[in-house]
Amino acid sequence: MRAAVLHEIGQEKLEVLDDVEAVGFGPGKVRIRVRATGLCHSDLSAMNGVLPQPAPFVPGHEGAGEILEVGDGVRHLKPGDRVVLCWLPACGACPACRRGQTQLCLAGFMNAGTPNFRRPGGDLFGFAGTGTFAEEVVVDAGCAVPVPEDVPFDIAALIGCGVTTGLGAALNTADVAAGSSVAVIGCGGVGISAVQGARLKGAAEIVAVDPVASRRESALRFGATRAVPPEELADARQQVTGGEGFDYVFEVVGRSATARTAYENTRRGGTLVVVGAGAMDDFLRLNMFELFFDEKRILPSLYGGGDVLRSYERTIALWRAGRVDLAGLITHRVPLAEIDEALDQMRTGTALRTCIEI
Ligand SMILES: [Zn+2]
Ligand SMILES: [Zn+2]
């Protein structure tokens, strides 16, 4: 079968090969025919070494497809079922799961060191234990979450990462208060989802901050009340908050420099929500006086910061009711063979989400 492969960390392009096999099928596993996958910024971060990931590997972790085959002991799925791939599956038994913080379950990560694919030349890993830039993938049954028939594959794929992450940051982690002021720094697919989440919660002002003009225009369509390039954030803060700073600032870039900007633009006693996935050697500097005296709350948000399956269900309900726009997030579509185009669209910021049809 075909899959897009990164041979070495640091390479900019992927090679689409047709001699790849999905391996590891057996008890407790399912084989999935991937139908659609989104390109998430974390895929690029894994390719360039910002996020830890062994190579060679098949990127892609935001996917949806249908079940081809189920292993012994798998009762909740059958061939033909439509599923979202969940790259952070919950075991249901560890302390984090029992507390309801299934986004903190590490059980699924135990598989990340095991190859998911094989070629005549050797083994390949799948990014984050999945690897959705492939026609087929074998995963633990817990990574395959059934979705209703009316959810198209491209929409289901978005729920697998970007939308869950961005919406959850606003709905779960920040729990944005009605009437509040919000700034969202970084307006790709995740940032726009945070904008939609803030709007759902009744934020009065939502300022979208992004250097790319097309993303700023998109943010306005999705509920931002104004959209500015980074150099105009100080003016917007003055106009919207009288200079005090925003009640909530979402950092959706994953860099210490933007996190510092976000911190400085949060009002005293306000909330900084860290959504972007950054590097292990990139340190955020805060002095101990400001940390104590300004009483700003710093809330990291991993994969939506709440129960993962509940977040999926909630997103589907909101989408069905027309309360969130998911189709509008897909600005580009490419077949797997043209995946490098998707990478370029992500790097230049022209896409909110590119859907790769497989
Ligand atoms: Zn992602
Ligand atoms: Zn667990």
Short mmCIF file of C-alpha atoms and ligand atoms in Angstrom, two decimals:
data_model
loop_
_atom_site.label_atom_id
_atom_site.label_comp_id
_atom_site.label_asym_id
_atom_site.label_seq_id
_atom_site.Cartn_x
_atom_site.Cartn_y
_atom_site.Cartn_z
CA MET A 1 0.00 0.00 0.00
CA ARG A 2 0.98 3.64 -0.30
CA ALA A 3 2.27 5.85 2.49
CA ALA A 4 4.20 9.12 2.75
CA VAL A 5 7.55 8.56 4.42
CA LEU A 6 10.10 10.83 6.08
CA HIS A 7 13.47 9.10 5.92
CA GLU A 8 15.42 11.41 8.26
CA ILE A 9 14.55 14.15 10.75
CA GLY A 10 15.20 17.51 9.10
CA GLN A 11 14.12 16.56 5.58
CA GLU A 12 11.58 18.97 4.14
CA LYS A 13 9.82 16.64 1.75
CA LEU A 14 8.02 13.36 2.08
CA GLU A 15 8.35 10.47 -0.30
CA VAL A 16 5.16 8.65 -1.27
CA LEU A 17 6.06 4.98 -1.59
CA ASP A 18 3.88 2.04 -2.61
CA ASP A 19 5.79 -0.76 -0.91
CA VAL A 20 4.70 -0.04 2.68
CA GLU A 21 2.85 -2.52 4.89
CA ALA A 22 0.94 -1.72 8.08
CA VAL A 23 2.16 -4.16 10.75
CA GLY A 24 1.23 -5.26 14.24
CA PHE A 25 -2.29 -6.60 13.69
CA GLY A 26 -3.44 -9.05 16.35
CA PRO A 27 -5.54 -9.33 19.51
CA GLY A 28 -6.86 -5.97 20.68
CA LYS A 29 -5.87 -4.26 17.42
CA VAL A 30 -7.79 -2.94 14.44
CA ARG A 31 -6.81 -2.37 10.84
CA ILE A 32 -8.16 0.90 9.43
CA ARG A 33 -8.50 2.07 5.82
CA VAL A 34 -7.63 5.76 6.20
CA ARG A 35 -9.93 7.97 4.10
CA ALA A 36 -9.01 11.49 5.09
CA THR A 37 -6.29 13.09 7.16
CA GLY A 38 -5.51 16.65 8.08
CA LEU A 39 -2.02 18.10 8.12
CA CYS A 40 -1.48 19.43 11.63
CA HIS A 41 1.43 21.68 12.57
CA SER A 42 2.73 18.98 14.90
CA ASP A 43 3.50 16.84 11.85
CA LEU A 44 5.89 19.52 10.64
CA SER A 45 7.32 19.86 14.15
CA ALA A 46 8.03 16.12 14.23
CA MET A 47 9.62 16.30 10.76
CA ASN A 48 11.97 19.12 11.73
CA GLY A 49 12.87 17.72 15.15
CA VAL A 50 11.02 20.21 17.38
CA LEU A 51 8.87 17.36 18.72
CA PRO A 52 10.60 14.09 19.62
CA GLN A 53 9.93 11.33 17.10
CA PRO A 54 12.11 8.42 15.89
CA ALA A 55 12.70 8.12 12.12
CA PRO A 56 12.11 6.90 9.51
CA PHE A 57 8.44 7.49 10.07
CA VAL A 58 5.04 8.04 8.47
CA PRO A 59 3.66 11.39 9.68
CA GLY A 60 -0.03 12.13 10.21
CA HIS A 61 -2.07 11.81 13.40
CA GLU A 62 -5.31 13.63 12.53
CA GLY A 63 -7.21 11.02 10.57
CA ALA A 64 -10.44 9.17 9.95
CA GLY A 65 -11.37 6.07 8.04
CA GLU A 66 -13.23 2.79 8.20
CA ILE A 67 -12.48 -0.43 9.99
CA LEU A 68 -11.24 -3.21 7.74
CA GLU A 69 -10.52 -5.88 10.33
CA VAL A 70 -10.76 -6.31 14.10
CA GLY A 71 -8.49 -8.47 16.24
CA ASP A 72 -9.58 -10.97 18.90
CA GLY A 73 -11.19 -9.38 21.92
CA VAL A 74 -12.34 -6.20 20.14
CA ARG A 75 -16.05 -5.91 20.80
CA HIS A 76 -16.98 -2.27 20.21
CA LEU A 77 -16.01 -2.21 16.51
CA LYS A 78 -16.73 -4.19 13.37
CA PRO A 79 -15.59 -4.00 9.74
CA GLY A 80 -17.19 -1.04 7.96
CA ASP A 81 -17.47 1.17 11.06
CA ARG A 82 -16.50 4.79 10.53
CA VAL A 83 -13.89 5.94 13.04
CA VAL A 84 -11.78 8.87 14.16
CA LEU A 85 -8.19 8.00 14.95
CA CYS A 86 -7.32 9.11 18.44
CA TRP A 87 -3.56 9.54 18.92
CA LEU A 88 -3.95 9.87 22.69
CA PRO A 89 -6.15 6.91 23.62
CA ALA A 90 -7.33 6.46 27.17
CA CYS A 91 -6.70 3.16 28.96
CA GLY A 92 -9.57 3.79 31.37
CA ALA A 93 -7.68 2.26 34.29
CA CYS A 94 -4.74 4.52 35.23
CA PRO A 95 -5.01 7.25 37.89
CA ALA A 96 -5.36 10.00 35.25
CA CYS A 97 -8.21 8.18 33.49
CA ARG A 98 -9.98 7.48 36.77
CA ARG A 99 -9.88 11.19 37.55
CA GLY A 100 -11.51 11.92 34.19
CA GLN A 101 -8.34 13.52 32.80
CA THR A 102 -8.03 11.06 29.96
CA GLN A 103 -5.93 13.54 27.97
CA LEU A 104 -3.14 12.81 30.46
CA CYS A 105 -3.22 9.02 30.02
CA LEU A 106 0.22 7.81 29.00
CA ALA A 107 -0.74 4.20 28.27
CA GLY A 108 -1.03 4.81 24.53
CA PHE A 109 2.44 6.31 24.41
CA MET A 110 3.91 2.94 25.31
CA ASN A 111 3.26 1.95 21.68
CA ALA A 112 5.00 4.96 20.17
CA GLY A 113 8.37 3.20 20.28
CA THR A 114 7.08 0.22 18.26
CA PRO A 115 7.20 0.37 14.44
CA ASN A 116 3.75 0.61 12.81
CA PHE A 117 4.92 -0.05 9.26
CA ARG A 118 7.41 -2.12 7.30
CA ARG A 119 9.09 -1.79 3.90
CA PRO A 120 11.53 -4.09 2.16
CA GLY A 121 14.20 -1.64 3.38
CA GLY A 122 13.24 -1.88 7.08
CA ASP A 123 10.80 -0.80 9.77
CA LEU A 124 9.00 2.56 9.93
CA PHE A 125 7.42 4.28 12.89
CA GLY A 126 4.04 6.02 12.80
CA PHE A 127 3.92 9.54 14.20
CA ALA A 128 2.47 9.62 17.71
CA GLY A 129 1.79 5.90 17.42
CA THR A 130 -0.55 6.39 14.44
CA GLY A 131 0.80 7.51 11.02
CA THR A 132 -2.24 8.52 9.00
CA PHE A 133 -0.44 9.56 5.79
CA ALA A 134 -0.99 5.96 4.70
CA GLU A 135 -3.77 3.98 3.07
CA GLU A 136 -3.93 1.64 6.04
CA VAL A 137 -2.84 1.75 9.64
CA VAL A 138 -2.98 -0.80 12.48
CA VAL A 139 -3.64 0.65 15.94
CA ASP A 140 -4.93 -0.38 19.36
CA ALA A 141 -8.70 -0.63 19.31
CA GLY A 142 -8.79 2.23 21.82
CA CYS A 143 -7.32 4.54 19.14
CA ALA A 144 -10.35 3.93 16.89
CA VAL A 145 -13.34 5.92 18.09
CA PRO A 146 -16.62 5.25 16.26
CA VAL A 147 -18.43 8.26 14.82
CA PRO A 148 -21.98 8.43 13.42
CA GLU A 149 -22.60 7.88 9.72
CA ASP A 150 -23.54 11.51 9.09
CA VAL A 151 -20.05 12.76 9.96
CA PRO A 152 -18.00 12.90 6.73
CA PHE A 153 -14.43 11.55 6.86
CA ASP A 154 -12.84 14.97 6.35
CA ILE A 155 -14.78 16.45 9.28
CA ALA A 156 -14.09 13.41 11.45
CA ALA A 157 -10.36 13.76 10.75
CA LEU A 158 -10.34 17.33 12.08
CA ILE A 159 -11.94 16.15 15.30
CA GLY A 160 -8.96 13.79 15.71
CA CYS A 161 -6.65 16.65 16.64
CA GLY A 162 -6.93 20.32 15.68
CA VAL A 163 -10.57 21.02 16.48
CA THR A 164 -10.53 19.03 19.72
CA THR A 165 -7.37 20.87 20.80
CA GLY A 166 -8.58 24.39 19.98
CA LEU A 167 -12.20 24.10 21.07
CA GLY A 168 -11.21 22.27 24.23
CA ALA A 169 -8.71 24.98 25.18
CA ALA A 170 -11.58 27.49 25.30
CA LEU A 171 -14.37 25.23 26.61
CA ASN A 172 -12.46 22.99 29.04
CA THR A 173 -9.17 24.59 30.06
CA ALA A 174 -10.04 28.29 30.06
CA ASP A 175 -13.79 27.86 30.55
CA VAL A 176 -14.07 31.37 29.08
CA ALA A 177 -16.53 33.59 30.95
CA ALA A 178 -19.35 35.32 29.05
CA GLY A 179 -18.61 38.95 28.31
CA SER A 180 -14.84 38.57 28.64
CA SER A 181 -12.01 39.78 26.41
CA VAL A 182 -9.92 37.21 24.58
CA ALA A 183 -6.83 37.28 22.37
CA VAL A 184 -5.77 34.28 20.29
CA ILE A 185 -2.15 34.35 19.09
CA GLY A 186 -1.69 32.05 16.10
CA CYS A 187 -4.71 31.48 13.87
CA GLY A 188 -4.25 28.25 11.94
CA GLY A 189 -6.79 25.45 12.32
CA VAL A 190 -6.24 25.15 16.08
CA GLY A 191 -6.29 28.89 16.77
CA ILE A 192 -9.46 29.33 14.73
CA SER A 193 -11.02 26.52 16.76
CA ALA A 194 -10.10 28.41 19.93
CA VAL A 195 -11.76 31.51 18.43
CA GLN A 196 -14.91 29.47 17.81
CA GLY A 197 -14.79 28.10 21.34
CA ALA A 198 -14.47 31.60 22.83
CA ARG A 199 -17.42 32.76 20.74
CA LEU A 200 -19.52 29.78 21.90
CA LYS A 201 -18.77 30.74 25.51
CA GLY A 202 -19.96 34.28 24.91
CA ALA A 203 -16.71 36.25 24.90
CA ALA A 204 -17.48 39.89 24.16
CA GLU A 205 -14.25 40.67 22.31
CA ILE A 206 -12.04 38.16 20.49
CA VAL A 207 -8.85 39.56 18.99
CA ALA A 208 -7.14 37.25 16.49
CA VAL A 209 -3.41 37.80 16.12
CA ASP A 210 -1.53 36.38 13.13
CA PRO A 211 1.08 37.70 10.68
CA VAL A 212 -0.74 36.14 7.68
CA ALA A 213 -3.49 38.36 6.21
CA SER A 214 -5.62 35.46 4.88
CA ARG A 215 -5.69 33.88 8.34
CA ARG A 216 -6.77 37.15 9.89
CA GLU A 217 -9.63 37.36 7.38
CA SER A 218 -10.61 33.79 8.21
CA ALA A 219 -10.58 34.54 11.93
CA LEU A 220 -13.12 37.32 11.41
CA ARG A 221 -15.41 34.93 9.56
CA PHE A 222 -15.19 32.45 12.44
CA GLY A 223 -16.13 34.88 15.17
CA ALA A 224 -13.15 37.12 15.95
CA THR A 225 -14.29 40.70 16.56
CA ARG A 226 -11.02 42.08 15.25
CA ALA A 227 -7.88 40.66 13.70
CA VAL A 228 -4.42 42.20 13.80
CA PRO A 229 -0.82 41.40 12.85
CA PRO A 230 1.48 40.89 15.88
CA GLU A 231 2.89 44.42 15.73
CA GLU A 232 -0.62 45.85 16.23
CA LEU A 233 -1.47 43.75 19.28
CA ALA A 234 -0.44 46.53 21.68
CA ASP A 235 -2.87 48.96 19.99
CA ALA A 236 -5.67 46.40 20.04
CA ARG A 237 -5.04 45.73 23.71
CA GLN A 238 -5.26 49.45 24.41
CA GLN A 239 -8.51 49.83 22.48
CA VAL A 240 -10.22 46.68 23.75
CA THR A 241 -9.08 46.60 27.37
CA GLY A 242 -7.99 50.16 28.08
CA GLY A 243 -4.45 48.80 28.31
CA GLU A 244 -5.16 46.48 31.22
CA GLY A 245 -4.67 43.32 29.19
CA PHE A 246 -7.03 40.57 28.10
CA ASP A 247 -8.98 38.31 30.42
CA TYR A 248 -7.71 35.33 28.41
CA VAL A 249 -4.83 34.98 25.98
CA PHE A 250 -4.39 31.76 24.00
CA GLU A 251 -0.87 30.97 22.78
CA VAL A 252 -1.34 28.70 19.76
CA VAL A 253 2.16 28.84 18.30
CA GLY A 254 4.37 26.82 20.65
CA ARG A 255 7.29 29.23 21.07
CA SER A 256 8.63 30.91 24.19
CA ALA A 257 8.68 34.32 22.45
CA THR A 258 4.95 34.22 21.68
CA ALA A 259 4.21 32.74 25.10
CA ARG A 260 6.04 35.69 26.65
CA THR A 261 4.01 38.09 24.50
CA ALA A 262 0.86 36.26 25.53
CA TYR A 263 1.82 36.51 29.20
CA GLU A 264 2.45 40.24 28.92
CA ASN A 265 -0.89 40.79 27.20
CA THR A 266 -2.84 38.89 29.85
CA ARG A 267 -4.33 41.20 32.45
CA ARG A 268 -3.29 40.87 36.08
CA GLY A 269 -5.35 37.98 37.44
CA GLY A 270 -6.19 36.88 33.90
CA THR A 271 -5.48 33.56 32.23
CA LEU A 272 -2.80 32.54 29.76
CA VAL A 273 -3.69 29.29 28.00
CA VAL A 274 -0.75 27.50 26.40
CA VAL A 275 -2.00 25.44 23.45
CA GLY A 276 0.98 25.36 21.06
CA ALA A 277 3.31 22.34 21.14
CA GLY A 278 6.86 23.58 21.56
CA ALA A 279 10.41 22.26 21.89
CA MET A 280 12.11 20.78 24.96
CA ASP A 281 14.99 23.28 24.74
CA ASP A 282 12.84 26.41 24.38
CA PHE A 283 12.40 27.99 27.81
CA LEU A 284 9.81 30.58 28.87
CA ARG A 285 11.37 33.24 31.12
CA LEU A 286 9.30 34.70 33.93
CA ASN A 287 10.67 36.54 36.91
CA MET A 288 9.60 35.46 40.35
CA PHE A 289 8.22 38.88 41.21
CA GLU A 290 5.83 39.16 38.26
CA LEU A 291 4.81 35.54 38.65
CA PHE A 292 3.75 36.18 42.23
CA PHE A 293 2.59 39.79 42.07
CA ASP A 294 0.48 39.75 38.89
CA GLU A 295 -1.32 36.54 39.80
CA LYS A 296 -1.78 35.54 36.18
CA ARG A 297 -2.92 31.98 35.80
CA ILE A 298 -0.91 29.90 33.33
CA LEU A 299 -2.96 26.97 32.10
CA PRO A 300 -1.43 24.52 29.62
CA SER A 301 -3.97 22.68 27.49
CA LEU A 302 -3.08 19.27 26.06
CA TYR A 303 -5.44 17.87 23.42
CA GLY A 304 -8.29 20.03 24.62
CA GLY A 305 -7.58 19.60 28.29
CA GLY A 306 -10.59 17.40 29.04
CA ASP A 307 -12.05 13.95 28.63
CA VAL A 308 -11.20 13.08 25.04
CA LEU A 309 -14.24 11.02 24.04
CA ARG A 310 -16.60 13.49 25.66
CA SER A 311 -14.88 16.26 23.68
CA TYR A 312 -15.42 14.37 20.41
CA GLU A 313 -19.12 13.88 21.18
CA ARG A 314 -19.57 17.50 22.13
CA THR A 315 -17.89 18.69 18.93
CA ILE A 316 -20.14 16.47 16.80
CA ALA A 317 -23.22 17.79 18.60
CA LEU A 318 -22.13 21.41 18.09
CA TRP A 319 -21.30 20.75 14.42
CA ARG A 320 -24.67 19.09 13.79
CA ALA A 321 -26.46 22.03 15.37
CA GLY A 322 -24.52 24.44 13.17
CA ARG A 323 -22.89 26.07 16.19
CA VAL A 324 -19.31 25.43 14.99
CA ASP A 325 -18.09 25.54 11.40
CA LEU A 326 -15.77 22.63 10.72
CA ALA A 327 -16.11 22.38 6.92
CA GLY A 328 -14.92 25.97 6.64
CA LEU A 329 -11.62 25.04 8.28
CA ILE A 330 -10.71 22.92 5.27
CA THR A 331 -9.28 25.49 2.89
CA HIS A 332 -7.34 23.09 0.65
CA ARG A 333 -7.56 19.48 -0.49
CA VAL A 334 -4.85 17.35 -2.06
CA PRO A 335 -4.45 13.65 -2.88
CA LEU A 336 -1.74 11.74 -1.00
CA ALA A 337 0.54 11.87 -4.06
CA GLU A 338 0.68 15.67 -3.75
CA ILE A 339 1.32 15.80 -0.04
CA ASP A 340 4.33 18.11 -0.44
CA GLU A 341 1.89 20.76 -1.62
CA ALA A 342 0.09 20.44 1.70
CA LEU A 343 3.40 20.93 3.53
CA ASP A 344 4.05 24.11 1.55
CA GLN A 345 0.55 25.42 2.30
CA MET A 346 1.17 24.86 5.99
CA ARG A 347 4.63 26.45 5.96
CA THR A 348 3.48 29.58 4.14
CA GLY A 349 0.34 29.88 6.26
CA THR A 350 -2.02 29.86 3.27
CA ALA A 351 -4.05 26.93 4.65
CA LEU A 352 -6.11 26.68 7.82
CA ARG A 353 -6.29 22.95 7.20
CA THR A 354 -5.36 20.96 4.16
CA CYS A 355 -7.31 17.73 3.90
CA ILE A 356 -5.32 14.91 2.35
CA GLU A 357 -7.66 12.50 0.63
CA ILE A 358 -6.39 8.97 0.70
ZN ZN B 1 -2.20 17.64 15.83
ZN ZN B 2 -5.23 5.81 31.37
#
